[in-house]
């Protein structure tokens, strides 16, 4: 490693036009506020899906009721996985703040694997429900449930893809200012998904179960 | 061996003690651990309440579950997303509050309207028209 380092172009200025006013702080970038606005508009997508679910939450059409299809221990495990992945991403950000590349990559990898476990369990849950006849087309309740939970799962899937891309970028370019900015955006995205999941497990699963 | 070790150039962006970076946007170990501990408690209690039916009253359980969800969202916002009055000159907070209002109007408004619509469309309420029953 030490033999290659001096010859490798590691200066970010070799790859990017560095704004002289940037002072090397990723948090000064306007991208972060722009990405935050995107997340807020994404929250509105989820708001409409939550509203749809709320309206249709008792439209069983003679089909299965929440109590018959909800597997609460599985949901509890999934919730724990996503919550732990939130703090492991936080550890990645702390490692980034200290300029530790390897630790950042390691925590990102842990976060990605936890995210993959979450999506896998959700696919297992969905396939189990479909095998029992609780398909999205069975009732309005199930259509709304699959749409809401599926949209969240799709977001997590794209978050995992983003994590993989960032792992490759970090491996090739290190913790330069652009990658720091991207990781800060991904951080907001990942924590945002955990916030949405609070709404999902509360309104879809817990309140559905006691309905 | 394309992986380069942390170069001085790449690392110095936050390696220097410049004061605001570590506590401002990355958060600190303390805020992450506090947020995580609070979230664990605020997740475990609702699941426990619903799984054991400890309160014995569905309405009370639902109220407790929703209140703890709202508190947990606030904990995540402050400890993980680091939204406060200082970040981005307050614009993240303003956007967050605005989204919260729209979210509330969308969800509560939809439920309110559709509930009344459903009530009014109940066959039993359409007096004098028993033939409207399917």
mmCIF file of N, CA, C and O in Angstrom, chain B residues 18-89:
data_model
loop_
_atom_site.group_PDB
_atom_site.id
_atom_site.type_symbol
_atom_site.label_atom_id
_atom_site.label_comp_id
_atom_site.label_asym_id
_atom_site.label_seq_id
_atom_site.Cartn_x
_atom_site.Cartn_y
_atom_site.Cartn_z
ATOM 1 N N UNK B 18 -11.499 22.299 13.447
ATOM 2 C CA UNK B 18 -12.109 23.546 12.998
ATOM 3 C C UNK B 18 -13.405 23.839 13.709
ATOM 4 O O UNK B 18 -14.189 24.657 13.305
ATOM 5 N N UNK B 19 -13.639 23.113 14.773
ATOM 6 C CA UNK B 19 -14.707 23.548 15.666
ATOM 7 C C UNK B 19 -16.101 23.057 15.373
ATOM 8 O O UNK B 19 -16.681 22.359 16.174
ATOM 9 N N UNK B 20 -16.640 23.373 14.198
ATOM 10 C CA UNK B 20 -18.076 23.148 14.071
ATOM 11 C C UNK B 20 -18.424 21.810 13.435
ATOM 12 O O UNK B 20 -19.534 21.323 13.600
ATOM 13 N N UNK B 21 -17.508 21.202 12.714
ATOM 14 C CA UNK B 21 -17.859 20.028 11.921
ATOM 15 C C UNK B 21 -18.368 18.848 12.722
ATOM 16 O O UNK B 21 -19.382 18.260 12.393
ATOM 17 N N UNK B 22 -17.695 18.500 13.810
ATOM 18 C CA UNK B 22 -17.983 17.221 14.441
ATOM 19 C C UNK B 22 -19.271 17.231 15.247
ATOM 20 O O UNK B 22 -19.913 16.213 15.406
ATOM 21 N N UNK B 23 -19.634 18.375 15.744
ATOM 22 C CA UNK B 23 -20.846 18.393 16.551
ATOM 23 C C UNK B 23 -22.024 18.933 15.755
ATOM 24 O O UNK B 23 -23.160 18.775 16.152
ATOM 25 N N UNK B 24 -21.716 19.524 14.606
ATOM 26 C CA UNK B 24 -22.779 20.230 13.898
ATOM 27 C C UNK B 24 -23.584 19.290 13.015
ATOM 28 O O UNK B 24 -24.784 19.121 13.211
ATOM 29 N N UNK B 25 -22.930 18.650 12.051
ATOM 30 C CA UNK B 25 -23.695 17.879 11.088
ATOM 31 C C UNK B 25 -23.504 16.371 11.220
ATOM 32 O O UNK B 25 -24.368 15.605 10.845
ATOM 33 N N UNK B 26 -22.362 15.949 11.711
ATOM 34 C CA UNK B 26 -22.151 14.515 11.877
ATOM 35 C C UNK B 26 -22.791 14.031 13.174
ATOM 36 O O UNK B 26 -22.965 12.850 13.365
ATOM 37 N N UNK B 27 -23.092 14.940 14.067
ATOM 38 C CA UNK B 27 -23.528 14.541 15.386
ATOM 39 C C UNK B 27 -22.338 14.029 16.167
ATOM 40 O O UNK B 27 -21.218 13.996 15.665
ATOM 41 N N UNK B 28 -22.568 13.633 17.395
ATOM 42 C CA UNK B 28 -21.495 13.077 18.204
ATOM 43 C C UNK B 28 -21.915 11.697 18.661
ATOM 44 O O UNK B 28 -23.067 11.305 18.538
ATOM 45 N N UNK B 29 -20.940 10.942 19.173
ATOM 46 C CA UNK B 29 -21.238 9.607 19.690
ATOM 47 C C UNK B 29 -22.343 9.682 20.740
ATOM 48 O O UNK B 29 -23.225 8.833 20.793
ATOM 49 N N UNK B 30 -22.292 10.752 21.548
ATOM 50 C CA UNK B 30 -23.253 10.882 22.644
ATOM 51 C C UNK B 30 -24.687 11.006 22.104
ATOM 52 O O UNK B 30 -25.590 10.305 22.555
ATOM 53 N N UNK B 31 -24.886 11.894 21.103
ATOM 54 C CA UNK B 31 -26.249 12.084 20.598
ATOM 55 C C UNK B 31 -26.751 10.802 19.920
ATOM 56 O O UNK B 31 -27.924 10.458 20.049
ATOM 57 N N UNK B 32 -25.864 10.100 19.200
ATOM 58 C CA UNK B 32 -26.298 8.867 18.545
ATOM 59 C C UNK B 32 -26.708 7.819 19.580
ATOM 60 O O UNK B 32 -27.732 7.144 19.422
ATOM 61 N N UNK B 33 -25.907 7.690 20.663
ATOM 62 C CA UNK B 33 -26.214 6.656 21.666
ATOM 63 C C UNK B 33 -27.482 7.010 22.435
ATOM 64 O O UNK B 33 -28.320 6.146 22.711
ATOM 65 N N UNK B 34 -27.649 8.313 22.758
ATOM 66 C CA UNK B 34 -28.878 8.739 23.456
ATOM 67 C C UNK B 34 -30.088 8.457 22.558
ATOM 68 O O UNK B 34 -31.097 7.899 22.995
ATOM 69 N N UNK B 35 -29.956 8.846 21.270
ATOM 70 C CA UNK B 35 -31.051 8.611 20.334
ATOM 71 C C UNK B 35 -31.380 7.142 20.195
ATOM 72 O O UNK B 35 -32.544 6.750 20.162
ATOM 73 N N UNK B 36 -30.336 6.307 20.138
ATOM 74 C CA UNK B 36 -30.553 4.871 19.988
ATOM 75 C C UNK B 36 -31.237 4.294 21.232
ATOM 76 O O UNK B 36 -32.212 3.544 21.112
ATOM 77 N N UNK B 37 -30.760 4.673 22.415
ATOM 78 C CA UNK B 37 -31.342 4.147 23.648
ATOM 79 C C UNK B 37 -32.815 4.545 23.766
ATOM 80 O O UNK B 37 -33.681 3.706 24.059
ATOM 81 N N UNK B 38 -33.102 5.828 23.493
ATOM 82 C CA UNK B 38 -34.498 6.286 23.557
ATOM 83 C C UNK B 38 -35.360 5.543 22.537
ATOM 84 O O UNK B 38 -36.495 5.139 22.832
ATOM 85 N N UNK B 39 -34.811 5.330 21.320
ATOM 86 C CA UNK B 39 -35.582 4.656 20.276
ATOM 87 C C UNK B 39 -35.886 3.220 20.661
ATOM 88 O O UNK B 39 -36.984 2.721 20.401
ATOM 89 N N UNK B 40 -34.902 2.543 21.272
ATOM 90 C CA UNK B 40 -35.125 1.156 21.684
ATOM 91 C C UNK B 40 -36.285 1.097 22.684
ATOM 92 O O UNK B 40 -37.203 0.280 22.553
ATOM 93 N N UNK B 41 -36.253 2.001 23.676
ATOM 94 C CA UNK B 41 -37.321 2.025 24.683
ATOM 95 C C UNK B 41 -38.667 2.339 24.023
ATOM 96 O O UNK B 41 -39.675 1.669 24.271
ATOM 97 N N UNK B 42 -38.663 3.352 23.145
ATOM 98 C CA UNK B 42 -39.912 3.801 22.514
ATOM 99 C C UNK B 42 -40.413 2.817 21.458
ATOM 100 O O UNK B 42 -41.537 2.949 20.972
ATOM 101 N N UNK B 43 -39.587 1.838 21.074
ATOM 102 C CA UNK B 43 -40.051 0.776 20.182
ATOM 103 C C UNK B 43 -40.512 -0.427 20.985
ATOM 104 O O UNK B 43 -41.533 -1.045 20.680
ATOM 105 N N UNK B 44 -39.746 -0.756 22.029
ATOM 106 C CA UNK B 44 -40.043 -1.959 22.819
ATOM 107 C C UNK B 44 -41.382 -1.833 23.542
ATOM 108 O O UNK B 44 -42.172 -2.782 23.561
ATOM 109 N N UNK B 45 -41.645 -0.649 24.122
ATOM 110 C CA UNK B 45 -42.880 -0.490 24.903
ATOM 111 C C UNK B 45 -44.138 -0.692 24.038
ATOM 112 O O UNK B 45 -45.021 -1.467 24.417
ATOM 113 N N UNK B 46 -44.251 -0.045 22.863
ATOM 114 C CA UNK B 46 -45.466 -0.280 22.059
ATOM 115 C C UNK B 46 -45.650 -1.736 21.639
ATOM 116 O O UNK B 46 -46.764 -2.267 21.704
ATOM 117 N N UNK B 47 -44.552 -2.389 21.232
ATOM 118 C CA UNK B 47 -44.667 -3.801 20.846
ATOM 119 C C UNK B 47 -45.113 -4.640 22.039
ATOM 120 O O UNK B 47 -45.960 -5.518 21.915
ATOM 121 N N UNK B 48 -44.549 -4.338 23.211
ATOM 122 C CA UNK B 48 -44.911 -5.085 24.423
ATOM 123 C C UNK B 48 -46.380 -4.856 24.765
ATOM 124 O O UNK B 48 -47.108 -5.799 25.081
ATOM 125 N N UNK B 49 -46.822 -3.576 24.659
ATOM 126 C CA UNK B 49 -48.218 -3.256 24.978
ATOM 127 C C UNK B 49 -49.181 -4.034 24.079
ATOM 128 O O UNK B 49 -50.186 -4.575 24.534
ATOM 129 N N UNK B 50 -48.856 -4.088 22.776
ATOM 130 C CA UNK B 50 -49.774 -4.732 21.833
ATOM 131 C C UNK B 50 -49.697 -6.261 21.964
ATOM 132 O O UNK B 50 -50.713 -6.951 21.956
ATOM 133 N N UNK B 51 -48.487 -6.794 22.119
ATOM 134 C CA UNK B 51 -48.334 -8.252 22.134
ATOM 135 C C UNK B 51 -48.902 -8.871 23.405
ATOM 136 O O UNK B 51 -49.384 -9.999 23.385
ATOM 137 N N UNK B 52 -48.827 -8.165 24.541
ATOM 138 C CA UNK B 52 -49.312 -8.753 25.787
ATOM 139 C C UNK B 52 -50.682 -8.206 26.180
ATOM 140 O O UNK B 52 -51.288 -8.714 27.108
ATOM 141 N N UNK B 53 -51.132 -7.151 25.471
ATOM 142 C CA UNK B 53 -52.387 -6.479 25.814
ATOM 143 C C UNK B 53 -52.376 -6.079 27.288
ATOM 144 O O UNK B 53 -53.314 -6.349 28.037
ATOM 145 N N UNK B 54 -51.283 -5.452 27.697
ATOM 146 C CA UNK B 54 -51.073 -5.141 29.113
ATOM 147 C C UNK B 54 -52.094 -4.145 29.642
ATOM 148 O O UNK B 54 -52.462 -4.201 30.810
ATOM 149 N N UNK B 55 -52.552 -3.218 28.796
ATOM 150 C CA UNK B 55 -53.494 -2.208 29.270
ATOM 151 C C UNK B 55 -54.922 -2.742 29.297
ATOM 152 O O UNK B 55 -55.777 -2.216 30.005
ATOM 153 N N UNK B 56 -55.193 -3.771 28.483
ATOM 154 C CA UNK B 56 -56.516 -4.378 28.479
ATOM 155 C C UNK B 56 -57.585 -3.556 27.786
ATOM 156 O O UNK B 56 -58.744 -3.942 27.754
ATOM 157 N N UNK B 57 -57.197 -2.403 27.242
ATOM 158 C CA UNK B 57 -58.174 -1.530 26.584
ATOM 159 C C UNK B 57 -57.598 -1.096 25.231
ATOM 160 O O UNK B 57 -56.582 -0.401 25.191
ATOM 161 N N UNK B 58 -58.222 -1.500 24.129
ATOM 162 C CA UNK B 58 -57.656 -1.189 22.804
ATOM 163 C C UNK B 58 -57.471 0.306 22.573
ATOM 164 O O UNK B 58 -56.463 0.722 21.979
ATOM 165 N N UNK B 59 -58.404 1.125 23.051
ATOM 166 C CA UNK B 59 -58.298 2.571 22.816
ATOM 167 C C UNK B 59 -57.093 3.148 23.545
ATOM 168 O O UNK B 59 -56.319 3.933 22.972
ATOM 169 N N UNK B 60 -56.919 2.752 24.801
ATOM 170 C CA UNK B 60 -55.774 3.257 25.567
ATOM 171 C C UNK B 60 -54.471 2.770 24.941
ATOM 172 O O UNK B 60 -53.494 3.528 24.831
ATOM 173 N N UNK B 61 -54.441 1.501 24.510
ATOM 174 C CA UNK B 61 -53.238 0.960 23.875
ATOM 175 C C UNK B 61 -52.914 1.738 22.611
ATOM 176 O O UNK B 61 -51.762 2.134 22.394
ATOM 177 N N UNK B 62 -53.950 1.986 21.780
ATOM 178 C CA UNK B 62 -53.728 2.719 20.531
ATOM 179 C C UNK B 62 -53.187 4.106 20.816
ATOM 180 O O UNK B 62 -52.232 4.563 20.160
ATOM 181 N N UNK B 63 -53.763 4.791 21.821
ATOM 182 C CA UNK B 63 -53.296 6.140 22.149
ATOM 183 C C UNK B 63 -51.842 6.111 22.592
ATOM 184 O O UNK B 63 -51.018 6.923 22.135
ATOM 185 N N UNK B 64 -51.498 5.151 23.456
ATOM 186 C CA UNK B 64 -50.113 5.057 23.942
ATOM 187 C C UNK B 64 -49.151 4.773 22.790
ATOM 188 O O UNK B 64 -48.068 5.378 22.699
ATOM 189 N N UNK B 65 -49.552 3.866 21.878
ATOM 190 C CA UNK B 65 -48.692 3.493 20.755
ATOM 191 C C UNK B 65 -48.441 4.700 19.846
ATOM 192 O O UNK B 65 -47.305 4.962 19.437
ATOM 193 N N UNK B 66 -49.498 5.464 19.567
ATOM 194 C CA UNK B 66 -49.347 6.613 18.666
ATOM 195 C C UNK B 66 -48.487 7.692 19.321
ATOM 196 O O UNK B 66 -47.602 8.277 18.677
ATOM 197 N N UNK B 67 -48.721 7.948 20.606
ATOM 198 C CA UNK B 67 -47.925 8.972 21.296
ATOM 199 C C UNK B 67 -46.447 8.606 21.265
ATOM 200 O O UNK B 67 -45.579 9.434 20.969
ATOM 201 N N UNK B 68 -46.143 7.320 21.521
ATOM 202 C CA UNK B 68 -44.726 6.924 21.536
ATOM 203 C C UNK B 68 -44.118 6.986 20.141
ATOM 204 O O UNK B 68 -42.923 7.275 19.994
ATOM 205 N N UNK B 69 -44.939 6.740 19.105
ATOM 206 C CA UNK B 69 -44.428 6.861 17.729
ATOM 207 C C UNK B 69 -44.058 8.310 17.433
ATOM 208 O O UNK B 69 -42.996 8.594 16.866
ATOM 209 N N UNK B 70 -44.929 9.249 17.849
ATOM 210 C CA UNK B 70 -44.653 10.672 17.600
ATOM 211 C C UNK B 70 -43.374 11.091 18.326
ATOM 212 O O UNK B 70 -42.495 11.757 17.763
ATOM 213 N N UNK B 71 -43.242 10.646 19.587
ATOM 214 C CA UNK B 71 -42.035 10.996 20.351
ATOM 215 C C UNK B 71 -40.795 10.409 19.669
ATOM 216 O O UNK B 71 -39.757 11.074 19.535
ATOM 217 N N UNK B 72 -40.914 9.156 19.179
ATOM 218 C CA UNK B 72 -39.750 8.538 18.548
ATOM 219 C C UNK B 72 -39.355 9.250 17.249
ATOM 220 O O UNK B 72 -38.175 9.386 16.942
ATOM 221 N N UNK B 73 -40.359 9.718 16.503
ATOM 222 C CA UNK B 73 -40.047 10.483 15.285
ATOM 223 C C UNK B 73 -39.249 11.736 15.657
ATOM 224 O O UNK B 73 -38.259 12.082 15.005
ATOM 225 N N UNK B 74 -39.662 12.412 16.752
ATOM 226 C CA UNK B 74 -38.938 13.611 17.179
ATOM 227 C C UNK B 74 -37.523 13.257 17.622
ATOM 228 O O UNK B 74 -36.557 13.977 17.322
ATOM 229 N N UNK B 75 -37.368 12.129 18.339
ATOM 230 C CA UNK B 75 -36.033 11.699 18.777
ATOM 231 C C UNK B 75 -35.138 11.453 17.573
ATOM 232 O O UNK B 75 -33.991 11.925 17.507
ATOM 233 N N UNK B 76 -35.672 10.736 16.558
ATOM 234 C CA UNK B 76 -34.887 10.465 15.347
ATOM 235 C C UNK B 76 -34.508 11.774 14.658
ATOM 236 O O UNK B 76 -33.384 11.926 14.178
ATOM 237 N N UNK B 77 -35.465 12.708 14.599
ATOM 238 C CA UNK B 77 -35.212 13.973 13.903
ATOM 239 C C UNK B 77 -34.068 14.740 14.564
ATOM 240 O O UNK B 77 -33.209 15.299 13.889
ATOM 241 N N UNK B 78 -34.064 14.740 15.893
ATOM 242 C CA UNK B 78 -33.039 15.521 16.584
ATOM 243 C C UNK B 78 -31.706 14.783 16.682
ATOM 244 O O UNK B 78 -30.650 15.365 16.434
ATOM 245 N N UNK B 79 -31.746 13.494 17.015
ATOM 246 C CA UNK B 79 -30.498 12.776 17.304
ATOM 247 C C UNK B 79 -29.853 12.185 16.058
ATOM 248 O O UNK B 79 -28.628 12.083 15.978
ATOM 249 N N UNK B 80 -30.645 11.743 15.074
ATOM 250 C CA UNK B 80 -30.071 11.092 13.890
ATOM 251 C C UNK B 80 -30.020 12.039 12.693
ATOM 252 O O UNK B 80 -29.042 12.069 11.954
ATOM 253 N N UNK B 81 -31.089 12.805 12.474
ATOM 254 C CA UNK B 81 -31.117 13.711 11.326
ATOM 255 C C UNK B 81 -30.545 15.089 11.665
ATOM 256 O O UNK B 81 -30.329 15.906 10.784
ATOM 257 N N UNK B 82 -30.281 15.334 12.955
ATOM 258 C CA UNK B 82 -29.637 16.567 13.419
ATOM 259 C C UNK B 82 -30.363 17.822 12.937
ATOM 260 O O UNK B 82 -29.731 18.800 12.526
ATOM 261 N N UNK B 83 -31.676 17.778 12.937
ATOM 262 C CA UNK B 83 -32.425 18.985 12.597
ATOM 263 C C UNK B 83 -32.504 19.859 13.842
ATOM 264 O O UNK B 83 -32.943 19.414 14.898
ATOM 265 N N UNK B 84 -32.023 21.079 13.715
ATOM 266 C CA UNK B 84 -32.156 22.028 14.817
ATOM 267 C C UNK B 84 -32.239 23.431 14.236
ATOM 268 O O UNK B 84 -32.218 23.603 13.018
ATOM 269 N N UNK B 85 -32.333 24.411 15.104
ATOM 270 C CA UNK B 85 -32.540 25.771 14.604
ATOM 271 C C UNK B 85 -31.308 26.306 13.882
ATOM 272 O O UNK B 85 -31.413 27.252 13.098
ATOM 273 N N UNK B 86 -30.128 25.676 14.104
ATOM 274 C CA UNK B 86 -28.907 26.202 13.481
ATOM 275 C C UNK B 86 -28.610 25.585 12.115
ATOM 276 O O UNK B 86 -28.003 26.230 11.267
ATOM 277 N N UNK B 87 -29.023 24.317 11.882
ATOM 278 C CA UNK B 87 -28.588 23.644 10.666
ATOM 279 C C UNK B 87 -29.145 24.342 9.424
ATOM 280 O O UNK B 87 -30.344 24.615 9.333
ATOM 281 N N UNK B 88 -28.242 24.633 8.481
ATOM 282 C CA UNK B 88 -28.563 25.339 7.232
ATOM 283 C C UNK B 88 -29.296 26.648 7.505
ATOM 284 O O UNK B 88 -30.228 27.022 6.784
ATOM 285 N N UNK B 89 -28.929 27.313 8.563
ATOM 286 C CA UNK B 89 -29.554 28.586 8.894
ATOM 287 C C UNK B 89 -31.034 28.475 9.212
ATOM 288 O O UNK B 89 -31.796 29.423 9.025
#
